[in-house]
Short mmCIF file of N, CA and C in Angstrom, two decimals:
data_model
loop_
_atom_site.label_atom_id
_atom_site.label_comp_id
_atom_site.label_asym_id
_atom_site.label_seq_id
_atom_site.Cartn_x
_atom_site.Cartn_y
_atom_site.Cartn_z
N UNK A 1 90.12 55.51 102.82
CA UNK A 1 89.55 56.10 104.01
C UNK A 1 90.52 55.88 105.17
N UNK A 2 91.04 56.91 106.11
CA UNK A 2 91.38 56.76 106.96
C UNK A 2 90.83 57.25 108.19
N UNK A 3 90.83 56.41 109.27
CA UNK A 3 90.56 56.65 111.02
C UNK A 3 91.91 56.89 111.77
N UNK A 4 91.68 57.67 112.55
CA UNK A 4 92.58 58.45 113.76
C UNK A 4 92.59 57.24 114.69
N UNK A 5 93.48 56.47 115.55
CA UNK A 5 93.39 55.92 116.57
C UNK A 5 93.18 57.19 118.08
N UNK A 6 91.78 57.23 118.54
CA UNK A 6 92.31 58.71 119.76
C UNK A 6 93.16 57.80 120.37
N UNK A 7 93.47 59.09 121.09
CA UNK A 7 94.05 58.57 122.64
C UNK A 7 93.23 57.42 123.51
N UNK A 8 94.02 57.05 124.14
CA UNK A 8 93.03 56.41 125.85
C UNK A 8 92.97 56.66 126.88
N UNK A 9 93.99 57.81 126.69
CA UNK A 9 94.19 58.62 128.46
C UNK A 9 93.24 59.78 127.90
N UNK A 10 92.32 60.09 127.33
CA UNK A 10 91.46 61.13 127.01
C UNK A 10 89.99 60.82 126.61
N UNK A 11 89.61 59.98 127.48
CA UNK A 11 88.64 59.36 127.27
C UNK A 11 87.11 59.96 126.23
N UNK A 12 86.81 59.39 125.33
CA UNK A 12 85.83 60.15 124.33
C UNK A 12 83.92 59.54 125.53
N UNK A 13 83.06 60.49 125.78
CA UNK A 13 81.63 59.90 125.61
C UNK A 13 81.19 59.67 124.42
N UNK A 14 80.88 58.73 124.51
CA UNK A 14 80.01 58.07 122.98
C UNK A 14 78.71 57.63 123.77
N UNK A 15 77.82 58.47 122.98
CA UNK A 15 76.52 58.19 123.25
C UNK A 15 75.17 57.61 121.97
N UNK A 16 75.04 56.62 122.51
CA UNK A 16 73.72 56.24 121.59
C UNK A 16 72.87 57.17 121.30
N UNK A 17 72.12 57.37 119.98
CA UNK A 17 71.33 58.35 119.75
C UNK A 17 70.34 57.87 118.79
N UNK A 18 69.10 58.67 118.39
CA UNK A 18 68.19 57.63 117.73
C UNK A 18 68.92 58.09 116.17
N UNK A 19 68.63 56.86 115.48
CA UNK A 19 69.19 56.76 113.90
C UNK A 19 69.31 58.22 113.04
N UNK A 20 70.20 58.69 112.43
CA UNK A 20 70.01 59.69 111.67
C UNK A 20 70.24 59.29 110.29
N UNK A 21 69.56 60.01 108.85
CA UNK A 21 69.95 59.78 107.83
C UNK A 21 71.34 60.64 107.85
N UNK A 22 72.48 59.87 107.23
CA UNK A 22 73.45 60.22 106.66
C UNK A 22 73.68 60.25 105.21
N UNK A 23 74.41 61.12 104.42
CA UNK A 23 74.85 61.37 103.29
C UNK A 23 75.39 59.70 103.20
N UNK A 24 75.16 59.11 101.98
CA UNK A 24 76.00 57.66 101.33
C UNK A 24 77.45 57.92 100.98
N UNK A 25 78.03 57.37 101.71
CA UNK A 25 79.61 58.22 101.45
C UNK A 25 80.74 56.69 100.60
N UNK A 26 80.77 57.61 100.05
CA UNK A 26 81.59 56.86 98.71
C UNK A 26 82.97 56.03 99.29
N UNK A 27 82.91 54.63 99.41
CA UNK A 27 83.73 54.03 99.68
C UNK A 27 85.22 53.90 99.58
N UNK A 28 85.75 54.38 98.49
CA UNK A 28 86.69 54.74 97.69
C UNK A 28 86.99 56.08 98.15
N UNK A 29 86.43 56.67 98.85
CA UNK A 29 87.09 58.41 98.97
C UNK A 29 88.43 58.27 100.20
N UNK A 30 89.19 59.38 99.94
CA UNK A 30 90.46 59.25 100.67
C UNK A 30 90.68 60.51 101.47
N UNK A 31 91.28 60.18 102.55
CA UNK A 31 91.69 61.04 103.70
C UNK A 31 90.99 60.62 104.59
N UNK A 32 90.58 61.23 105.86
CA UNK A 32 90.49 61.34 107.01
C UNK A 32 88.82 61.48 107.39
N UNK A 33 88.35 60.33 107.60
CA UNK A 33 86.84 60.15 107.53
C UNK A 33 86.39 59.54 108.99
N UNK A 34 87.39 59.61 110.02
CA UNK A 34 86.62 59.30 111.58
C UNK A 34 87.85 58.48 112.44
N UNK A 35 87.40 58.21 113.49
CA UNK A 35 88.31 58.09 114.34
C UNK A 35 88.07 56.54 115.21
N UNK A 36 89.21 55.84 115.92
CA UNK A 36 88.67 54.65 116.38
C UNK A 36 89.18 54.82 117.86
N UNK A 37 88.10 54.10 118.92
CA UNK A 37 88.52 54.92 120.68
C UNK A 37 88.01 53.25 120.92
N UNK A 38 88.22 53.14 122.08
CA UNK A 38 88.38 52.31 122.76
C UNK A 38 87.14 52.74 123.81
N UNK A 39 85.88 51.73 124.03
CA UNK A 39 85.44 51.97 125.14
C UNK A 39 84.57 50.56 125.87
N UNK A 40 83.67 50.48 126.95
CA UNK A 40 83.63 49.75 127.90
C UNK A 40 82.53 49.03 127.38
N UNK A 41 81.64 49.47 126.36
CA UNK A 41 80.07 48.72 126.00
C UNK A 41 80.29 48.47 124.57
N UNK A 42 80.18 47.72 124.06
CA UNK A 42 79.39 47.43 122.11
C UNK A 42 78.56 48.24 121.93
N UNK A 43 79.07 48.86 120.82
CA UNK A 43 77.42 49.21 119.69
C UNK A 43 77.33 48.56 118.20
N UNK A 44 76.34 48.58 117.89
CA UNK A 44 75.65 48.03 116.67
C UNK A 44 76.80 48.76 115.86
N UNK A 45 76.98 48.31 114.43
CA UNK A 45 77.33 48.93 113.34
C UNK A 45 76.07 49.32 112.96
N UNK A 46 76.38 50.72 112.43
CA UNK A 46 75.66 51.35 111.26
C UNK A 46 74.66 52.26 112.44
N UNK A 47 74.76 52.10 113.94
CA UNK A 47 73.85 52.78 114.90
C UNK A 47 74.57 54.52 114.69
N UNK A 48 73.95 55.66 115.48
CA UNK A 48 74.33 56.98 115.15
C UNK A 48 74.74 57.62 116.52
N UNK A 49 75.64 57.33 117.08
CA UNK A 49 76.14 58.28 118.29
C UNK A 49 76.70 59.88 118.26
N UNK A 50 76.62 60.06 119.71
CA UNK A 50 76.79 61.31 119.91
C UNK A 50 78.23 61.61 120.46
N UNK A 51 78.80 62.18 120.15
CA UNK A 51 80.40 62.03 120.54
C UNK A 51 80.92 63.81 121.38
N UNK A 52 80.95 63.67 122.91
CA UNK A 52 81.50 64.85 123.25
C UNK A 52 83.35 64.29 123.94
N UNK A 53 83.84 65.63 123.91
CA UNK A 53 84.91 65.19 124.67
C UNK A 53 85.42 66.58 125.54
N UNK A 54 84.85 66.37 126.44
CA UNK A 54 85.01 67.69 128.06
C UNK A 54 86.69 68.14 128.42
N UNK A 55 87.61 67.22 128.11
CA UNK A 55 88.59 67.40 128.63
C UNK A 55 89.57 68.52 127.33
N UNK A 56 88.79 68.19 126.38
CA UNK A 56 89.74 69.00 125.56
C UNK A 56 88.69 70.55 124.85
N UNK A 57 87.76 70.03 125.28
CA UNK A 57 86.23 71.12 124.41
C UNK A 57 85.14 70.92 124.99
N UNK A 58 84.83 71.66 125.86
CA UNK A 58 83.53 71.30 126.75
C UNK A 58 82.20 71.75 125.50
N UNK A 59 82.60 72.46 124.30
CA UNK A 59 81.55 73.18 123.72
C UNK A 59 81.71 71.35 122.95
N UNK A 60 82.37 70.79 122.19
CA UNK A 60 82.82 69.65 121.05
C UNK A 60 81.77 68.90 121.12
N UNK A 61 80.79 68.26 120.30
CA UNK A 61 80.03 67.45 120.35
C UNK A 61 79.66 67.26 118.80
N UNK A 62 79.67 66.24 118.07
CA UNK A 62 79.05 65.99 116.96
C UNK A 62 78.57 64.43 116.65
N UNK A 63 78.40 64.05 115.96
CA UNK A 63 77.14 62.60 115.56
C UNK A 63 78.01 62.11 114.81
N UNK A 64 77.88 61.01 114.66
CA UNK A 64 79.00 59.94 114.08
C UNK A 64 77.80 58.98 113.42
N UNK A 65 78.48 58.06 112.62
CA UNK A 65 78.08 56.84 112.62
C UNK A 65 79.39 55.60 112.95
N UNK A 66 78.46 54.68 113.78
CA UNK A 66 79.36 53.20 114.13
C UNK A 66 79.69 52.47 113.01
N UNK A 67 80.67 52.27 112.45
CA UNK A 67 81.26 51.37 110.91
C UNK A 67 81.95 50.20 111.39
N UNK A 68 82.62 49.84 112.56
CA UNK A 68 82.80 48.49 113.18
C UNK A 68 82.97 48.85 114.74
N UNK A 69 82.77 47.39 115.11
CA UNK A 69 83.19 47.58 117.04
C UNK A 69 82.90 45.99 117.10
N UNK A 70 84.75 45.93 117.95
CA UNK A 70 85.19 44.64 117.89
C UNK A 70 85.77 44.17 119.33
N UNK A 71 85.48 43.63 119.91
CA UNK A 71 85.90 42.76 121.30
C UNK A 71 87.26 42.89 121.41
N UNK A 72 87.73 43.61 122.50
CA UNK A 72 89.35 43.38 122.83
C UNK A 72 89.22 42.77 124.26
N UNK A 73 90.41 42.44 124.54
CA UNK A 73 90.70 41.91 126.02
C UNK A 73 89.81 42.84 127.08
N UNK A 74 89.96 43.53 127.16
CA UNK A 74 89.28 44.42 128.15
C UNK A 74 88.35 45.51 127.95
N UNK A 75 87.80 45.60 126.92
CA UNK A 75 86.48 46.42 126.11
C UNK A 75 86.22 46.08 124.75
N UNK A 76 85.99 47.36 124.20
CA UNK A 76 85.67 47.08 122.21
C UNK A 76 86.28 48.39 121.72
N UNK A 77 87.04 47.98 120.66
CA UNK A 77 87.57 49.15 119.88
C UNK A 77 86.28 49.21 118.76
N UNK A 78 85.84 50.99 119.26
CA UNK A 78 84.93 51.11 118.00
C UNK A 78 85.55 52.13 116.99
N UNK A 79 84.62 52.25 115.77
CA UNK A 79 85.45 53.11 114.50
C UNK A 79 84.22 53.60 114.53
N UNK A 80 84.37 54.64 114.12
CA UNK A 80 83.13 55.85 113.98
C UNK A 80 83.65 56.92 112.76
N UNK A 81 82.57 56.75 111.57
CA UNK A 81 82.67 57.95 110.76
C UNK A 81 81.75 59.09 110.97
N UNK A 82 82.20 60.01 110.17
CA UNK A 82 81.62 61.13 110.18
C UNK A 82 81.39 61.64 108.83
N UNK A 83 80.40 61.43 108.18
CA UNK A 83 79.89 61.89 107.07
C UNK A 83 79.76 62.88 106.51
N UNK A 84 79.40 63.96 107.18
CA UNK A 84 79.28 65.25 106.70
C UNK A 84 80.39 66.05 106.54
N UNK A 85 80.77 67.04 105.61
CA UNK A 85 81.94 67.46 106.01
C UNK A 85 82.03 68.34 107.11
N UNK A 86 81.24 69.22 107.48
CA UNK A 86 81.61 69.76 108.99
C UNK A 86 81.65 69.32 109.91
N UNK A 87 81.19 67.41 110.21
CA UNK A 87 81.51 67.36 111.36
C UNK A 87 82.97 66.65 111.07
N UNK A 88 83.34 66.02 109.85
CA UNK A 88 84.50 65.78 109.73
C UNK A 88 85.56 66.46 110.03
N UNK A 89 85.58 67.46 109.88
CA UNK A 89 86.13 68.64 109.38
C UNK A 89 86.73 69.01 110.95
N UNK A 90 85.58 69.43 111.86
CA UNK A 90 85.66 69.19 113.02
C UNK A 90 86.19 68.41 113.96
N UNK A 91 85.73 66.91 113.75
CA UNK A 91 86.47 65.68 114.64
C UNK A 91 87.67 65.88 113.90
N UNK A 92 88.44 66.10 112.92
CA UNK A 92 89.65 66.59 112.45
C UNK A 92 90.67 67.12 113.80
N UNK A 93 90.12 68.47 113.75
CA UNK A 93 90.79 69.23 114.23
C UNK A 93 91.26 68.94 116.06
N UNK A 94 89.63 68.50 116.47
CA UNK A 94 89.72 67.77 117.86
C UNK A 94 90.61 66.83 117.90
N UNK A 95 90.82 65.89 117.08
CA UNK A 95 91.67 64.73 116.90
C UNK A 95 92.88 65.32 117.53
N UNK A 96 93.60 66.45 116.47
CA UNK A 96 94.92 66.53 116.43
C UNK A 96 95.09 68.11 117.94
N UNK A 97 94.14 68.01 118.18
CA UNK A 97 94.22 68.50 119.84
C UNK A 97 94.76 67.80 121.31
N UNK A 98 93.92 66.55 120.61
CA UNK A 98 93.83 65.63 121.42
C UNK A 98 94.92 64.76 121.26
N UNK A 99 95.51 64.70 120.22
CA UNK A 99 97.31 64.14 119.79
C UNK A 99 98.20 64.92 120.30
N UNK A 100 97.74 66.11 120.48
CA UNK A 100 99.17 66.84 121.11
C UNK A 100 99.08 67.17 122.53
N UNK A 101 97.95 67.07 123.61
CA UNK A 101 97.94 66.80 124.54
C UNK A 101 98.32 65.29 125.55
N UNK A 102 98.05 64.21 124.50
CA UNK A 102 98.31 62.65 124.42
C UNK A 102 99.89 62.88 124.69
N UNK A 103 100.51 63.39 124.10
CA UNK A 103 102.18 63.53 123.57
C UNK A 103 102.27 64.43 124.67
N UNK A 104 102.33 65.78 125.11
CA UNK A 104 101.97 66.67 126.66
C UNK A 104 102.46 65.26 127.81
N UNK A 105 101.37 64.82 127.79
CA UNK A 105 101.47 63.93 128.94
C UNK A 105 102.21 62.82 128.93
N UNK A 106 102.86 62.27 127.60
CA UNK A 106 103.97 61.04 127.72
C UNK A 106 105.16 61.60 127.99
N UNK A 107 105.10 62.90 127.48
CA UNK A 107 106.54 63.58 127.97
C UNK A 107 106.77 64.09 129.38
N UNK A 108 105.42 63.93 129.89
CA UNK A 108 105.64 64.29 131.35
C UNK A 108 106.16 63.14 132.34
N UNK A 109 105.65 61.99 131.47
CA UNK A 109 106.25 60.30 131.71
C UNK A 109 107.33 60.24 131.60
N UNK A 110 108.09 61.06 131.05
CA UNK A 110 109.08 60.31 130.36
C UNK A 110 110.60 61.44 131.25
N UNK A 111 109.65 62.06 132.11
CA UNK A 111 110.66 63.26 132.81
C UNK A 111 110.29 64.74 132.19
N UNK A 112 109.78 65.03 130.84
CA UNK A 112 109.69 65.87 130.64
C UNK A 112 108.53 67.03 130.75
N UNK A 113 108.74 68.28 131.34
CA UNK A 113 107.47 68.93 131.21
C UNK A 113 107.74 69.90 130.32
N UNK A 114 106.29 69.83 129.91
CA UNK A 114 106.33 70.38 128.26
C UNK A 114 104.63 71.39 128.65
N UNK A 115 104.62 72.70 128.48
CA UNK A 115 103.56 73.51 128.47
C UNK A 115 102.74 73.32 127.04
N UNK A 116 101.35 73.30 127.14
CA UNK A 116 100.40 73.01 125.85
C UNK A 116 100.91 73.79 124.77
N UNK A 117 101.82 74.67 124.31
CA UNK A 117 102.35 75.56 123.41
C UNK A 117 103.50 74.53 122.85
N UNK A 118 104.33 74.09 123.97
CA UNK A 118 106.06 73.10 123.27
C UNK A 118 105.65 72.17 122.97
N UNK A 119 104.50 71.12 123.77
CA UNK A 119 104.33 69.73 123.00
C UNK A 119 103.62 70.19 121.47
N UNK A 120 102.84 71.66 121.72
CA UNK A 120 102.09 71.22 119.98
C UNK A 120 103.01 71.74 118.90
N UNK A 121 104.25 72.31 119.08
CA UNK A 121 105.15 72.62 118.51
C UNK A 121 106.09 71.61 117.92
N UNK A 122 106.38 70.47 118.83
CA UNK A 122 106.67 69.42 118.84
C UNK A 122 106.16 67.99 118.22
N UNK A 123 104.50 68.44 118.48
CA UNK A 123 103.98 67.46 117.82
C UNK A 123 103.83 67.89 116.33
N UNK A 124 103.46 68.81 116.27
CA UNK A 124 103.47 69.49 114.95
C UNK A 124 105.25 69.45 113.81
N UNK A 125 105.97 69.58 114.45
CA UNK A 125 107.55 69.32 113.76
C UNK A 125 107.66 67.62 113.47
N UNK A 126 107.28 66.71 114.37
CA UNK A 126 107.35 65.64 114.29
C UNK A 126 106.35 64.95 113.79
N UNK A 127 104.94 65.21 113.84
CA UNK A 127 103.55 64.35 113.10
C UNK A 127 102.52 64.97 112.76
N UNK A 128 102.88 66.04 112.28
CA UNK A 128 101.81 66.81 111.27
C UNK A 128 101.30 66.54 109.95
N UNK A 129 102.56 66.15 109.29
CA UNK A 129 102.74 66.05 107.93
C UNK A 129 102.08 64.72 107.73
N UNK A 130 102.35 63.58 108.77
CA UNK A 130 101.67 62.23 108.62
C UNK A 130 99.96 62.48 108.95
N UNK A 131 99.55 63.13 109.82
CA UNK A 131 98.47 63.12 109.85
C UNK A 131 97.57 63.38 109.12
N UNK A 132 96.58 62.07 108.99
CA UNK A 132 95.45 62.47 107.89
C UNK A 132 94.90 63.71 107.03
N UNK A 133 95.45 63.93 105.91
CA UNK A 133 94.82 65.47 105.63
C UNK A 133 92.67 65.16 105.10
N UNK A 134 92.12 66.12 105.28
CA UNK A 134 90.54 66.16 104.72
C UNK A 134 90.62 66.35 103.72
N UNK A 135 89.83 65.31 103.26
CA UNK A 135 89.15 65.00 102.40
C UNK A 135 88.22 64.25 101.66
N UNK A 136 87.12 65.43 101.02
CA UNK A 136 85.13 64.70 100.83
C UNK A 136 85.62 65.26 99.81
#
């Protein structure tokens, strides 16, 4: 199983939501099964949040489940799967939106300006191939 680290300059809402049944997802399965963000409160493992992100998809919103969330210096890194395959499938694609806008803006750090078309061209020549492919 692998998780996406998001960004932190793209801040995710994670919202508590009441429990949902999820599909039992096979421990052993491989690829790209959720993502881990950094934010300001703890949640329970195994609780069911709501995950939008405005800056990249004002429509984006899908349900997760919490699988760990651990105390850092200055918040909690949580991991959140996504069980189903469409919302996987989905936080997928947001992910690697949200990787090539992440990369957009270090290059703007770094002296360079890069229009949303050259960084994903860029990100795509350089970390496509590494990125998690789907799979349930």
């Amino acid at each position: 199983m692998e998780f996406v680290a998001h960004p932190r300059d793209l801040p995710l809402e994670i919202t508590l939501i009441e429990d949902q049944p999820f599909p039992q997802i096979n421990k052993e399965r491989a690829g790209f099964v959720g993502i881990t963000s950094f934010t300001s409160r703890p949640f329970d493992n195994g609780r069911s949040v709501r995950i939008t992100l405005e800056e990249i998809d004002p429509n984006f919103c899908v349900s997760g489940r919490v699988v760990q969330c651990e105390k850092e210096m200055d918040g909690y890194r949580i991991s959140i799967e996504f069980p189903t395959k469409e919302e996987c499938y989905c936080v997928r694609m947001i992910e690697q939106l949200s990787q090539i806008e992440h990369y957009r803006r270090q290059a703007k750090i770094a002296g360079r300006r890069l229009n949303y078309n050259e960084a994903a061209a860029e990100w795509i020549q350089k970390f496509a191939a590494s990125f998690p492919a789907f799979t349930i």
